[in-house]
Amino acid sequence: MQELERKNNDMIEIEKTNKDKIERLEKKFFEEKVRLQNETNKKLAELASKAHEDKNKKGKTGKGKKEQKPDLKAEVERMRNPAMEKLYENASRENEQYKVRIENLIKTIDNLQETCRIQDHDADY
């Protein structure tokens, strides 16, 4: 019975640790997301300013604006995707590992409880 209690306490401690790790990962994820958004906004402003200056210098009409738009989208996607994708993949991978560990601990506890029940039942007879 003490072993069951110890396993239960271990599981609670692991859950708490996993929750803390997940919270830290989420915090890092959102900090990185904000940083990337700020960087993207800054880069967009720079590109828009450059496009506006180029248009004024060259005296282009709406045609120049249409040519610049795909470049802006491509630049934003190029900046945003790799870092965010890697961060998300790492967080997802760690989260899955924690889930597997918790499931294994739950199975162990269930097995211990069943063993205790069997032993208690055998002791009664």
JSON list of C-alpha atoms in Angstrom, two decimals, residues 8 14 21 28 42 54 60 67 71 95 102 104-106 114 118:
[
{"chain": "A", "resi": 8, "resn": "ASN", "atom": "CA", "xyz": [0.71, 8.19, -6.65]},
{"chain": "A", "resi": 14, "resn": "ILE", "atom": "CA", "xyz": [5.64, 14.43, -12.41]},
{"chain": "A", "resi": 21, "resn": "LYS", "atom": "CA", "xyz": [7.53, 22.66, -18.31]},
{"chain": "A", "resi": 28, "resn": "LYS", "atom": "CA", "xyz": [8.68, 30.86, -24.73]},
{"chain": "A", "resi": 42, "resn": "LYS", "atom": "CA", "xyz": [9.20, 46.32, -38.70]},
{"chain": "A", "resi": 54, "resn": "ASP", "atom": "CA", "xyz": [10.97, 53.52, -55.28]},
{"chain": "A", "resi": 60, "resn": "LYS", "atom": "CA", "xyz": [5.66, 54.52, -61.52]},
{"chain": "A", "resi": 67, "resn": "GLU", "atom": "CA", "xyz": [4.76, 44.15, -58.65]},
{"chain": "A", "resi": 71, "resn": "ASP", "atom": "CA", "xyz": [7.53, 40.34, -52.73]},
{"chain": "A", "resi": 95, "resn": "ASN", "atom": "CA", "xyz": [4.17, 17.50, -25.04]},
{"chain": "A", "resi": 102, "resn": "ILE", "atom": "CA", "xyz": [1.88, 10.12, -17.79]},
{"chain": "A", "resi": 104, "resn": "ASN", "atom": "CA", "xyz": [2.69, 4.84, -18.49]},
{"chain": "A", "resi": 105, "resn": "LEU", "atom": "CA", "xyz": [2.54, 6.05, -14.90]},
{"chain": "A", "resi": 106, "resn": "ILE", "atom": "CA", "xyz": [-1.23, 5.72, -14.87]},
{"chain": "A", "resi": 114, "resn": "GLU", "atom": "CA", "xyz": [-5.09, -4.19, -8.96]},
{"chain": "A", "resi": 118, "resn": "ILE", "atom": "CA", "xyz": [-5.86, -9.04, -5.24]}
]
